[in-house]
Coordinates of C-alpha atoms and ligand atoms in Angstrom, one line a residue:
M1 CA 20.2 6.5 -5.8
A2 CA 17.4 8.9 -4.9
K3 CA 16.2 8.6 -1.3
T4 CA 12.5 8.1 -0.6
V5 CA 10.9 10.5 1.9
G6 CA 7.4 9.7 3.2
I7 CA 5.5 12.9 4.0
G8 CA 2.6 12.4 6.3
I9 CA 0.2 15.3 6.5
T10 CA -2.3 15.7 9.3
G11 CA -5.2 18.0 9.8
G12 CA -3.6 21.3 10.8
I13 CA -4.0 24.7 9.2
A14 CA -0.3 24.5 8.1
A15 CA -1.1 21.6 5.8
Y16 CA -1.0 23.8 2.7
K17 CA 2.6 24.7 3.4
I18 CA 3.6 21.1 2.8
A19 CA 2.9 21.7 -0.9
D20 CA 6.1 23.8 -0.9
L21 CA 8.0 21.2 1.0
V22 CA 7.0 18.4 -1.5
S23 CA 7.8 20.7 -4.4
K24 CA 11.3 21.6 -3.1
L25 CA 12.1 18.0 -2.2
K26 CA 11.2 16.9 -5.7
K27 CA 13.3 19.6 -7.2
E28 CA 16.2 18.2 -5.2
D29 CA 15.6 14.8 -6.7
Y30 CA 14.1 13.1 -3.7
E31 CA 11.4 10.5 -4.3
V32 CA 8.3 11.6 -2.3
I33 CA 5.4 9.5 -1.1
V34 CA 2.6 11.6 0.4
M35 CA 0.1 10.2 2.8
M36 CA -2.7 12.3 4.3
T37 CA -5.2 11.9 7.2
E38 CA -8.8 12.6 6.4
G39 CA -8.4 15.8 8.4
A40 CA -5.6 16.9 6.2
T41 CA -7.7 16.5 3.1
K42 CA -10.1 19.2 4.5
F43 CA -7.3 21.7 4.2
I44 CA -5.7 20.8 0.8
T45 CA -6.5 18.2 -1.8
P46 CA -4.6 15.0 -2.4
L47 CA -4.7 16.0 -6.1
T48 CA -2.3 18.8 -5.3
F49 CA 0.2 16.4 -3.8
K50 CA -0.3 13.8 -6.5
T51 CA 0.6 16.4 -9.1
L52 CA 3.6 17.7 -7.1
S53 CA 5.0 14.3 -6.1
G54 CA 4.1 12.5 -9.3
R55 CA 2.8 9.6 -7.2
E56 CA -0.4 8.2 -5.9
V57 CA -1.5 9.8 -2.6
I58 CA -2.9 7.4 0.0
T59 CA -5.5 8.7 2.4
D60 CA -7.3 5.6 3.5
V61 CA -6.1 2.3 4.9
W62 CA -8.8 0.5 3.0
Q63 CA -8.0 2.3 -0.3
E64 CA -7.1 -0.1 -3.1
S65 CA -3.8 0.7 -4.6
Y66 CA -2.8 0.1 -8.2
E67 CA 0.8 0.2 -7.1
R68 CA 0.8 -2.1 -4.0
K69 CA -0.7 -5.3 -2.6
V70 CA -0.6 -4.4 1.1
P71 CA -0.1 -0.6 0.9
H72 CA 0.7 0.3 4.5
I73 CA 3.5 -2.4 4.7
S74 CA 5.0 -1.8 1.2
V75 CA 5.0 2.0 1.7
A76 CA 6.7 1.6 5.1
E77 CA 9.3 -0.7 3.6
E78 CA 10.0 1.8 0.8
L79 CA 10.8 4.7 3.0
D80 CA 14.3 6.0 3.8
M81 CA 12.6 8.4 6.3
L82 CA 9.1 9.5 7.4
V83 CA 8.2 13.2 8.1
I84 CA 5.0 14.0 9.9
A85 CA 4.2 17.6 9.1
P86 CA 2.2 19.3 10.3
A87 CA 1.7 17.0 13.2
T88 CA -1.6 17.7 15.0
A89 CA -2.1 17.3 18.8
N90 CA -4.4 14.4 17.9
F91 CA -1.9 12.6 15.6
I92 CA 0.9 13.1 18.2
A93 CA -1.3 11.4 20.8
K94 CA -2.0 8.5 18.3
M95 CA 1.7 8.1 17.6
A96 CA 2.7 8.2 21.3
H97 CA 0.2 5.3 21.9
G98 CA 0.8 3.2 18.8
I99 CA -2.8 3.7 17.6
A100 CA -3.1 2.6 14.0
D101 CA -6.6 3.5 12.9
D102 CA -5.9 5.2 9.6
F103 CA -3.4 4.8 6.7
L104 CA -0.8 7.3 8.0
S105 CA -0.8 6.0 11.6
T106 CA -0.6 2.4 10.4
V107 CA 2.4 3.3 8.2
F108 CA 3.9 5.0 11.3
V109 CA 3.6 1.9 13.3
A110 CA 4.9 -0.4 10.5
N111 CA 7.8 2.0 9.6
T112 CA 11.4 1.3 10.8
S113 CA 13.1 4.2 9.1
P114 CA 13.9 7.5 11.0
V115 CA 11.0 9.8 11.7
Q116 CA 10.9 13.6 11.9
I117 CA 7.8 15.0 13.7
V118 CA 7.0 18.6 13.0
P119 CA 4.2 19.7 15.5
S120 CA 2.1 22.7 14.6
M121 CA -0.8 24.0 16.6
N122 CA -2.2 26.8 18.7
T123 CA 0.2 27.7 21.6
K124 CA -2.3 26.6 24.3
M125 CA -2.6 23.2 22.6
Y126 CA 1.1 22.9 22.2
E127 CA 1.8 23.8 25.9
N128 CA -0.9 21.3 27.1
R129 CA 0.9 18.9 29.5
I130 CA -0.6 15.9 27.7
V131 CA 0.8 17.1 24.3
Q132 CA 4.2 17.8 25.9
D133 CA 4.2 14.4 27.6
N134 CA 3.4 12.7 24.3
L135 CA 6.2 14.6 22.6
V136 CA 8.7 13.6 25.3
K137 CA 7.5 10.0 25.0
L138 CA 8.0 10.1 21.3
E139 CA 11.5 11.5 21.7
N140 CA 12.3 8.8 24.2
Y141 CA 11.4 6.3 21.6
G142 CA 14.0 7.9 19.3
Y143 CA 11.8 9.9 17.1
K144 CA 13.0 13.4 16.2
V145 CA 10.7 16.3 17.1
M146 CA 11.2 19.8 15.8
T147 CA 10.3 22.8 18.0
P148 CA 7.6 24.9 16.4
A149 CA 8.4 28.5 15.5
T150 CA 7.0 31.5 17.4
G151 CA 4.9 34.1 15.7
K152 CA 1.4 35.0 14.6
L153 CA -0.8 31.9 14.5
A154 CA -3.8 31.3 12.2
C155 CA -6.2 31.9 15.2
D156 CA -4.7 35.4 15.5
A157 CA -2.9 34.6 18.7
V158 CA 0.9 35.2 18.9
G159 CA 3.0 32.4 20.4
K160 CA 4.7 29.1 19.9
G161 CA 3.1 26.7 17.5
R162 CA 3.8 27.8 13.9
L163 CA 5.2 25.3 11.5
P164 CA 8.9 26.0 11.1
E165 CA 10.0 27.4 7.7
V166 CA 10.0 24.8 5.0
D167 CA 13.8 25.3 4.4
E168 CA 14.4 24.4 8.1
I169 CA 12.4 21.2 7.7
I170 CA 14.4 20.3 4.6
E171 CA 17.6 20.9 6.6
E172 CA 16.5 18.5 9.3
I173 CA 15.5 16.0 6.6
K174 CA 19.0 16.2 5.1
K175 CA 20.7 15.8 8.5
I176 CA 18.8 12.5 8.9
L177 CA 19.3 11.3 5.3
H178 CA 22.9 12.5 4.9
P179 CA 24.2 12.4 8.5
K180 CA 27.8 12.6 7.4
Q181 CA 28.5 16.3 6.7
D182 CA 32.2 15.8 7.1
L183 CA 32.9 17.7 3.8
K184 CA 31.1 20.9 4.8
G185 CA 33.2 23.9 3.9
K186 CA 35.3 22.0 1.4
K187 CA 35.3 22.7 -2.3
I188 CA 35.8 19.6 -4.5
M189 CA 36.3 19.4 -8.2
V190 CA 35.5 16.1 -9.9
N191 CA 36.0 15.3 -13.6
A192 CA 33.9 12.7 -15.3
G193 CA 32.8 11.3 -18.6
T194 CA 34.7 10.8 -21.8
T195 CA 36.7 13.4 -23.6
C196 CA 36.3 13.7 -27.4
E197 CA 38.9 14.6 -30.0
D198 CA 37.8 16.1 -33.2
I199 CA 38.8 14.7 -36.6
D200 CA 36.8 17.2 -38.6
P201 CA 33.7 19.3 -37.8
V202 CA 31.4 16.2 -37.7
R203 CA 33.6 13.3 -36.7
F204 CA 35.5 12.7 -33.4
I205 CA 37.3 10.0 -31.4
C206 CA 36.1 9.2 -27.9
N207 CA 36.0 6.2 -25.6
R208 CA 33.5 4.0 -23.8
G209 CA 33.7 5.9 -20.5
T210 CA 30.2 6.3 -19.0
G211 CA 30.8 9.0 -16.4
K212 CA 28.9 7.0 -13.8
M213 CA 31.8 6.9 -11.3
G214 CA 32.5 10.6 -11.4
Y215 CA 28.8 11.5 -11.2
C216 CA 28.4 9.2 -8.2
I217 CA 31.4 10.8 -6.5
A218 CA 30.0 14.2 -7.1
Q219 CA 26.7 13.2 -5.6
E220 CA 28.3 11.7 -2.6
A221 CA 30.4 14.8 -2.0
L222 CA 27.3 17.0 -2.3
D223 CA 25.5 14.7 0.2
R224 CA 28.4 15.1 2.6
G225 CA 28.1 18.9 2.5
A226 CA 30.8 19.8 0.0
E227 CA 30.6 22.5 -2.7
V228 CA 31.1 20.6 -5.9
I229 CA 32.4 21.5 -9.4
L230 CA 31.7 18.8 -11.9
V231 CA 33.7 19.1 -15.1
S232 CA 32.2 16.7 -17.4
G233 CA 33.1 15.3 -20.8
R234 CA 30.5 13.4 -22.9
T235 CA 28.0 11.3 -21.0
H236 CA 24.3 10.5 -21.1
L237 CA 23.9 11.3 -17.4
V238 CA 21.9 14.0 -15.7
P239 CA 24.3 16.1 -13.5
P240 CA 23.5 16.0 -9.8
K241 CA 21.5 18.9 -8.5
G242 CA 23.6 21.5 -6.6
A243 CA 26.8 20.9 -8.4
K244 CA 28.4 23.6 -10.5
F245 CA 28.3 21.8 -13.8
I246 CA 30.9 22.6 -16.5
P247 CA 30.5 20.6 -19.7
V248 CA 33.6 20.2 -21.8
W249 CA 34.5 18.4 -25.0
S250 CA 38.2 17.7 -25.4
A251 CA 41.0 16.7 -23.1
D252 CA 42.6 20.1 -23.7
E253 CA 39.4 21.9 -22.8
M254 CA 39.0 19.8 -19.7
C255 CA 42.6 20.5 -18.6
E256 CA 42.1 24.3 -19.2
V257 CA 38.9 24.4 -17.2
M258 CA 40.4 22.4 -14.3
L259 CA 43.5 24.5 -14.2
S260 CA 41.5 27.6 -14.0
H261 CA 39.4 26.3 -11.0
Q262 CA 42.3 24.4 -9.3
P263 CA 43.4 27.3 -7.0
E264 CA 40.0 27.6 -5.3
C265 CA 39.6 23.8 -4.7
D266 CA 40.5 21.8 -1.6
V267 CA 40.3 18.4 -3.4
I268 CA 40.4 17.4 -7.0
I269 CA 39.2 13.9 -8.1
G270 CA 39.9 12.6 -11.6
A271 CA 37.3 10.1 -12.6
A272 CA 37.1 11.1 -16.3
A273 CA 38.1 8.8 -19.1
V274 CA 40.5 11.3 -20.7
G275 CA 41.6 10.3 -24.2
D276 CA 45.3 9.6 -24.5
F277 CA 45.5 10.8 -28.1
K278 CA 44.3 13.6 -30.3
V279 CA 44.4 14.3 -34.0
S280 CA 47.4 16.5 -34.8
N281 CA 45.7 18.3 -37.6
I282 CA 42.0 18.7 -37.2
A283 CA 40.4 19.2 -40.7
G284 CA 38.6 22.5 -41.0
Q285 CA 35.9 21.0 -43.2
K286 CA 34.2 17.6 -43.3
L287 CA 36.6 15.1 -44.8
K288 CA 35.4 13.5 -48.0
K289 CA 34.4 9.9 -47.9
T290 CA 37.0 7.6 -49.4
E291 CA 35.8 6.3 -52.8
Q292 CA 37.2 2.8 -52.7
E293 CA 37.8 0.3 -50.0
S294 CA 41.5 0.5 -50.8
D295 CA 41.7 4.2 -50.2
K296 CA 43.1 5.1 -46.9
L297 CA 42.6 8.0 -44.5
I298 CA 45.6 8.3 -42.3
L299 CA 45.2 10.2 -39.1
E300 CA 48.3 11.3 -37.2
L301 CA 47.6 11.1 -33.5
V302 CA 49.7 12.8 -30.8
G303 CA 49.4 12.5 -27.0
T304 CA 47.0 14.7 -25.1
Ligands
FMN1 C1 -9.7 25.3 11.0 C2 -9.0 24.3 11.8 C3 -7.7 24.4 12.0 C4 -7.0 23.4 12.8 N1 -5.7 23.5 12.9 C5 -5.0 22.6 13.7 C6 -3.7 22.8 14.0 O1 -3.0 23.6 13.4 N2 -3.1 21.9 14.8 C7 -3.8 20.9 15.4 O2 -3.2 20.1 16.2 N3 -5.1 20.7 15.2 C8 -5.8 21.6 14.4 N4 -7.1 21.4 14.1 C9 -7.8 20.3 14.8 C10 -7.6 19.0 14.0 O3 -8.0 19.2 12.7 C11 -8.4 17.9 14.7 O4 -7.9 17.6 15.9 C12 -8.4 16.7 13.8 O5 -9.1 15.7 14.6 C13 -7.1 16.2 13.5 O6 -7.1 15.0 12.8 P1 -5.8 14.2 12.3 O7 -4.8 14.3 13.4 O8 -6.3 12.8 12.0 O9 -5.4 14.9 11.0 C14 -7.8 22.4 13.3 C15 -9.1 22.3 13.1 C16 -9.7 23.2 12.3 C17 -11.2 23.1 12.1

């Protein structure tokens, strides 16, 4: 099932970069709920995030929601994790002191899922003892804090305070959501779905295999860091993002594809509903319909 990531955007100049973060998370099939402080909305509009996330963006604790009865509680309960990015000096101070005076800070207090804080600000602000003390305090409470990148800042100064690259933030998110990376470096081939055996160019024999188990195994292997080849017979499922997807039709084709990839794989998992029989003589043209009920079409089946 897709994990739900809450993205809390506060009023820093790097707020616009979070559009890329939301877009990339959505492309990787995460459910994303965006919350913005009033300050954040001065830098980029909620409409941008509504469009990218496909969900209502909440900016105000008093805002009536068409999705929720008590929005700050139901959002907090829905989250698998919360990311505060960029986190302003102001918002860091509010989090460190449990102040809940807007929607995002109230969700932060109500939230029990893991939190990743991504500070971004001018170097002098970042190095201010009060900001540093607040960050240490938050870390001591168990919240994760990313170190800002060093480089040219929006105020033209050069120093520590830039928002880390979006891909680095995504990496941290994945470490939290998928902590078990015990399959990193492994290549796993999974087969799934049902194989189909042709009778003629329009008819075939298959079975009721759904492919669900194989697709779930492939997703789990991906989440745990493996490189995945998914060899799939017929299903109605969408292949997991990140897997090398090879659709096949018949048992013979599945076998051929798997044998060709076998040497490069560390693990092979067979979850496909492979048919046990195939038609010995596939008709080259569509077989004519039998005229009478008593007419018989006899198919000779052989093992696959
Ligand atoms: C142009 C501009 C850029 C700003 N950039 C930052 C920033 O990168 N980091 C930061 O901590 N504050 C920054 N601020 C200050 C915050 O917007 C200000 O402290 C605000 O109260 C933060 O509100 P919020 O934490 O509720 O979003 C900036 C302000 C302006 C006007």
